[in-house]
Coordinates of C-alpha atoms in Angstrom, one line a residue:
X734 CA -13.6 -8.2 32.8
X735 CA -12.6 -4.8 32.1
X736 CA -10.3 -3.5 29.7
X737 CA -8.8 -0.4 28.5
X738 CA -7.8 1.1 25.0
X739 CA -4.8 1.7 24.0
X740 CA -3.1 2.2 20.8
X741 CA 0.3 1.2 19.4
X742 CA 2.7 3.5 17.9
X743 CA 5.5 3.4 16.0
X744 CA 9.2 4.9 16.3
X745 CA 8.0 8.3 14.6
X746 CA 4.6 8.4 16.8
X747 CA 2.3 7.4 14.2
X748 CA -0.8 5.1 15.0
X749 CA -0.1 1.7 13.6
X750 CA -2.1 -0.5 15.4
X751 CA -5.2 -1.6 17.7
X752 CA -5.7 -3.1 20.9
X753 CA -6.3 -4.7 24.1
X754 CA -5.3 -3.7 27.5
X755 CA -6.4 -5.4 30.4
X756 CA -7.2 -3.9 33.9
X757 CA -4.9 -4.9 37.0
X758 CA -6.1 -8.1 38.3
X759 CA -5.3 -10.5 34.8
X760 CA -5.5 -13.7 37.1
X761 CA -9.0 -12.6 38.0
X762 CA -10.1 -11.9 34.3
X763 CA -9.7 -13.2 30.7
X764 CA -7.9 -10.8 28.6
X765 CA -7.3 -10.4 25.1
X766 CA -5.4 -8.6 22.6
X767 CA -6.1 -8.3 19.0
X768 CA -5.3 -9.7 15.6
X769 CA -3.3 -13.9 13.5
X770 CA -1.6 -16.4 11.9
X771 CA -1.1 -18.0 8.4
X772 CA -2.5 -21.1 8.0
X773 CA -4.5 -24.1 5.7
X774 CA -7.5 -23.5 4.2
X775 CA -9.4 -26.1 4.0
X776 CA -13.0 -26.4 1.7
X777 CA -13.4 -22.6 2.0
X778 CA -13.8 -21.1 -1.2
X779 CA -10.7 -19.0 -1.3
X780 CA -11.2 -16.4 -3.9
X781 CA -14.3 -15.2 -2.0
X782 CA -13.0 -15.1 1.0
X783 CA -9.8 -12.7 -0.7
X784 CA -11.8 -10.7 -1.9
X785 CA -14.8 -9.9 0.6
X786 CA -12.0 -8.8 3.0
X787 CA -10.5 -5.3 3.7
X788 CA -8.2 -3.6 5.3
X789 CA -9.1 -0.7 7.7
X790 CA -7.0 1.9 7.2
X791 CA -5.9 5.8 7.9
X792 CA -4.5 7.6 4.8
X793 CA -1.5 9.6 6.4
X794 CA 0.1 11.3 3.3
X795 CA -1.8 14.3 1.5
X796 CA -0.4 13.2 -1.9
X797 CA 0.7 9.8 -3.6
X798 CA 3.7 9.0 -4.5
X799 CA 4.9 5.9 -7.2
X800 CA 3.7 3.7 -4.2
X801 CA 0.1 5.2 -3.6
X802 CA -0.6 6.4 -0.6
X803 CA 1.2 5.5 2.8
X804 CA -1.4 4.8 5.5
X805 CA -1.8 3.1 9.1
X806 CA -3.3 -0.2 9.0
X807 CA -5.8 -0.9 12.5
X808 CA -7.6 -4.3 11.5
X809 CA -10.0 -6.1 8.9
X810 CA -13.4 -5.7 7.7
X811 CA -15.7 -8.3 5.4
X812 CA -18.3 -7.6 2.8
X813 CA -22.0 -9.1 3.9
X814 CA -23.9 -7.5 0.9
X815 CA -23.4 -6.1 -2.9
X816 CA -25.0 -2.4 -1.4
X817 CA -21.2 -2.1 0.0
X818 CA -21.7 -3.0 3.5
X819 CA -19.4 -4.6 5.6
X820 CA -18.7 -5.3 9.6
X821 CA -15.6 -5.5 12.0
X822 CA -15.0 -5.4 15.2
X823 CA -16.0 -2.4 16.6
X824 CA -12.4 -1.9 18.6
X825 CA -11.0 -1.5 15.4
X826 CA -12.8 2.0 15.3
X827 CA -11.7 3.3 18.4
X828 CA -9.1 5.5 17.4
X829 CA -11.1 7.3 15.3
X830 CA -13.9 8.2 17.7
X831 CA -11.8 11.2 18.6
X832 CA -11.1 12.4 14.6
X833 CA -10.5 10.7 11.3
X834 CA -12.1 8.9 9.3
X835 CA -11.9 5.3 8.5
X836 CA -11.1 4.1 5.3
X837 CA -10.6 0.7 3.7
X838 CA -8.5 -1.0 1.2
X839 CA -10.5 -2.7 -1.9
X840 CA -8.8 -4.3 -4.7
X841 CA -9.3 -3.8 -8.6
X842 CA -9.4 -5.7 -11.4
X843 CA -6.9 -4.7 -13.6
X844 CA -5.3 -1.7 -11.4
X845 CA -3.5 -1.5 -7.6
X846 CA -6.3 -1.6 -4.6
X847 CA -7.6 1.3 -3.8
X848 CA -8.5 3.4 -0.4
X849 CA -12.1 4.2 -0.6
X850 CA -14.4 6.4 2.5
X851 CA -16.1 3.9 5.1
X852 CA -18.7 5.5 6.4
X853 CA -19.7 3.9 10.5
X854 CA -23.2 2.8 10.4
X855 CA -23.4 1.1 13.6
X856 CA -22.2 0.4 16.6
X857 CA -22.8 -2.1 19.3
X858 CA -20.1 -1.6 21.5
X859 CA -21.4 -4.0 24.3
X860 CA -20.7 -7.2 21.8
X861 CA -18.0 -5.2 19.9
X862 CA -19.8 -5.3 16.5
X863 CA -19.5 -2.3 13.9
X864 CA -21.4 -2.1 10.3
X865 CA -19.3 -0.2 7.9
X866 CA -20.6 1.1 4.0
X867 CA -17.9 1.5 1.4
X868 CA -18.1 5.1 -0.4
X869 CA -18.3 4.7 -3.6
X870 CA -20.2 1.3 -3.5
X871 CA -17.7 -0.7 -5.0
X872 CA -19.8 -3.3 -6.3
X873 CA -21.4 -1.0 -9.0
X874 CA -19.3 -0.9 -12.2
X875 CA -16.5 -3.5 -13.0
X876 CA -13.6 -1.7 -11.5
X877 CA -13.3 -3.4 -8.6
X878 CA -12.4 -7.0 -7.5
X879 CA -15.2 -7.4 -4.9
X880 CA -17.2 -10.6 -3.1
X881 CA -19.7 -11.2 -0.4
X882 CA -19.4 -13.5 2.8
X883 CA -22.5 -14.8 4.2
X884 CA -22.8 -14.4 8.1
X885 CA -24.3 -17.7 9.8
X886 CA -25.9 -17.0 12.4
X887 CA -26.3 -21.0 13.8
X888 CA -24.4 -21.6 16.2
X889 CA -21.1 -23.7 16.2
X890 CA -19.9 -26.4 18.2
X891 CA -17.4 -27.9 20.3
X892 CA -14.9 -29.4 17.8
X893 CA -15.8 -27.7 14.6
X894 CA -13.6 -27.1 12.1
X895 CA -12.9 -23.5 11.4
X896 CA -10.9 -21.0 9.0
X897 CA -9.9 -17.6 10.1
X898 CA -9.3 -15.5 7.3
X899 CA -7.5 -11.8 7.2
X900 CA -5.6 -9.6 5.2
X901 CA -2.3 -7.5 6.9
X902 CA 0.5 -5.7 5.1
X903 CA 3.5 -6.6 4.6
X904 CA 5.5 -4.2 6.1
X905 CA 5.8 -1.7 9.0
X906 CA 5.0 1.8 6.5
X907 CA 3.1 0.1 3.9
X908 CA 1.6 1.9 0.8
X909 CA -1.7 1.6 -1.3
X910 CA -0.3 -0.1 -4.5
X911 CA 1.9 -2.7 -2.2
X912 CA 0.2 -6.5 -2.8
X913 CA -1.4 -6.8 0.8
X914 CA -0.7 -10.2 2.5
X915 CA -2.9 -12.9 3.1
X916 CA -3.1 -14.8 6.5
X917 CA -5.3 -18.4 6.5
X918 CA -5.3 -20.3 9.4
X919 CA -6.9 -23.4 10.2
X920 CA -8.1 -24.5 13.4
X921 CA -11.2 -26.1 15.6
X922 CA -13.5 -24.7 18.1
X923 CA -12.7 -25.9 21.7
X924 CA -14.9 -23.5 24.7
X925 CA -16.9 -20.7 25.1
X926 CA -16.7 -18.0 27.8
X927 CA -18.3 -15.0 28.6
X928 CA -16.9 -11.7 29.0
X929 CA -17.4 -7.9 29.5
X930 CA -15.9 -5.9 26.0
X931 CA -16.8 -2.7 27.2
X932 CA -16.3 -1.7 30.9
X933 CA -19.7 -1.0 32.0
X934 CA -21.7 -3.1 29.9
X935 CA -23.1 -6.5 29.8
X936 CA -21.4 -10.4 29.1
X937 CA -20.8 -11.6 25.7
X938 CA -20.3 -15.4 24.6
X939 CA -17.1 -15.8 22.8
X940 CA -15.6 -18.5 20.5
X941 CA -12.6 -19.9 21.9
X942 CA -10.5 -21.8 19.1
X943 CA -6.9 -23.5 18.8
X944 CA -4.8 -21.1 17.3
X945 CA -3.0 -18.1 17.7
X946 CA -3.8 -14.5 17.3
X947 CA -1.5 -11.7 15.8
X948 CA -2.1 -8.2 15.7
X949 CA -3.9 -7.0 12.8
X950 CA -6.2 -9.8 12.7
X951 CA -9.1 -8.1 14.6
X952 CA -12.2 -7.9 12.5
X953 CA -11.2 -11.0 10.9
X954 CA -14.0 -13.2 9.8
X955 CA -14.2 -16.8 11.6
X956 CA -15.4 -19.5 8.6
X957 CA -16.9 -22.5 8.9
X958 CA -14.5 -25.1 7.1
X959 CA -17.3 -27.0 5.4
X960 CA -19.5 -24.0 4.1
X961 CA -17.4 -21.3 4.0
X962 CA -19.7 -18.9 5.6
X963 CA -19.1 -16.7 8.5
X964 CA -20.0 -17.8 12.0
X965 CA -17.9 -15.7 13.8
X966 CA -15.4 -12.4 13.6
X967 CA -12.1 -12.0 15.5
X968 CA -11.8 -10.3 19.1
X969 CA -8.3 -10.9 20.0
X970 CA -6.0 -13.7 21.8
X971 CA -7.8 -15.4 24.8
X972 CA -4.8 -14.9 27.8
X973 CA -6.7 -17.3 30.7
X974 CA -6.9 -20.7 30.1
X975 CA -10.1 -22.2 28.5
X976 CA -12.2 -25.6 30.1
X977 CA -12.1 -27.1 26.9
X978 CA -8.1 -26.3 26.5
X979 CA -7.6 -27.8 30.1
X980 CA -9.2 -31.1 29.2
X981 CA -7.1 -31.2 26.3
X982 CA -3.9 -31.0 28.4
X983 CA -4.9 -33.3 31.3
X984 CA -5.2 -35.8 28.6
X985 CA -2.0 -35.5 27.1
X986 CA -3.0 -33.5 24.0
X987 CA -0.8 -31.0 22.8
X988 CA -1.3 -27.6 24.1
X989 CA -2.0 -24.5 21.9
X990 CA -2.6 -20.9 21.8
X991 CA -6.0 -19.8 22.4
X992 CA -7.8 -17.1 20.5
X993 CA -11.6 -15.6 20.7
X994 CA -14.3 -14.1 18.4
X995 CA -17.5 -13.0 18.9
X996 CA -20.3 -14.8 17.3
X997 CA -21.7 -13.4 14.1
X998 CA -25.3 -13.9 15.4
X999 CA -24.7 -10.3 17.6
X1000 CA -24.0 -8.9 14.4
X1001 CA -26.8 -9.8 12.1
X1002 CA -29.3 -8.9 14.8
X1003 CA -27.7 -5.7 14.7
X1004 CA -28.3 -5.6 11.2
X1005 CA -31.8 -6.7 11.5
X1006 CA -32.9 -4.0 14.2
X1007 CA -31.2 -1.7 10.9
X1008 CA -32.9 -3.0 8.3
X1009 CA -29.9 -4.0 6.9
X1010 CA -29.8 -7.0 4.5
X1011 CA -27.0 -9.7 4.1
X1012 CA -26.1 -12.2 1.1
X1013 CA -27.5 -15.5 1.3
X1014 CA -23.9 -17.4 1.0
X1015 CA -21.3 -17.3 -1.1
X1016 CA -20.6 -15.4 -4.5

């Protein structure tokens, strides 16, 4: 498969969003595009979850105003330790391989979230993994309303429940101090397929599941339902139609919108070749 970046803008040019674009031949490829859809959560532990996810961001105005600052929103990112590391998709950085530098949204305790520095770490653009670190580290102090997720590297099955979890604002031009909003969705695990994420480089497995996929949503972790840890992040909306979908339909079972992620597994090995270390489950 190979696919192109692009990057959508809105009516007064600004960068809003990122995506997925695939090369000519779709009937010959999978494609996907990025982000999701609110949902049921089932025995996650939902607090967590809220608050180990942030926003990616891009601070556009110079000074804040009553609102905070107005930025441009590109995907989702998840806390894995208390040192302030976290990991997204690495897509989600593609705008600002050519200037910029990423930022992300973290909430307070008592106060409006605030945009703090996220320094890139790694990337590994051939399974689409990125490790971010927070500047300040916002788990030192009180100030902020911070949490881990734990990545779970085992591998899921055929039929397992899942939760995706990610945070999107709520409007077009959306500010700092604006309450972001919070997208669950609940669904199962029905295929895996491989494909190429990079033109150039090699296959990676993804996890093909029952729901649909929204912009915004890329970056997203992928929770188990039982354990609430993370066994997967989100890549984008799976365009080709899955094995496991087909059987579905020839038996009569409703059809649904398919989405993908890429296993967590690429990610913590990247953080193992680092050095980096992760939270052992839930706090």
């Amino acid at each position: 498969m190979r696919i192109w970046r692009f990057q959508l803008r809105d009516s007064k040019g600004l960068v809003a969003l990122a995506g997925f674009l695939c090369a000519a031949a779709v009937s010959a490829f999978a494609a996907l595009t990025c982000a999701g859809q609110a949902g049921t959560l089932a025995s996650v532990q939902t607090n967590t979850a809220a608050t180990a996810i942030c926003p990616i961001v891009y601070p556009i105005d110079e000074n804040s105003s009553a609102h905070g600052y107005q930025y441009a929103f590109y995907g989702n990112a998840f806390f894995i330790n208390r040192d302030g590391y976290l990991i997204t998709a690495a897509h989600v950085l593609h705008s600002f391989r050519t200037g910029g530098e990423p930022h992300i949204l973290v909430q307070r305790a008592e106060a409006p979230p605030q945009m703090l520095k996220a320094e890139v770490i790694l990337e590994d653009r051939e399974h689409d993994v990125a490790v971010l670190r927070a500047t300040p580290n916002p788990f030192i102090g009180t100030a902020y309303r911070v949490s881990t997720l734990a990545p779970d590297a085992t591998a899921v099955s055929r039929g397992e429940a899942i939760v995706v979890a990610a945070l999107r604002p709520k409007r077009r031009q959306p500010h700092t101090y604006e309450t972001e909003l919070e997208d669950r969705s609940a669904a199962s695990v029905i295929d895996f397929q491989n494909s190429v994420l990079e033109k150039g480089l090699g296959d990676t497995e993804l996890v093909l599941f029952n729901h649909d996929v929204i912009l915004g949503q890329s970056g997203a972790p992928v929770l188990a339902a039982g354990s609430g840890e993370v066994v997967a992040f989100i890549e984008g909306q799976w365009l080709r139609p899955a094995a496991g979908l087909a059987v579905d339909m020839q038996r009569g079972q409703e059809a649904h919108s398919v989405g993908a992620a890429v296993p967590i597994r690429y990610a913590v090995s990247a953080l193992r070749e680092k050095g980096i270390a992760w939270e052992a489950g839930p706090r």
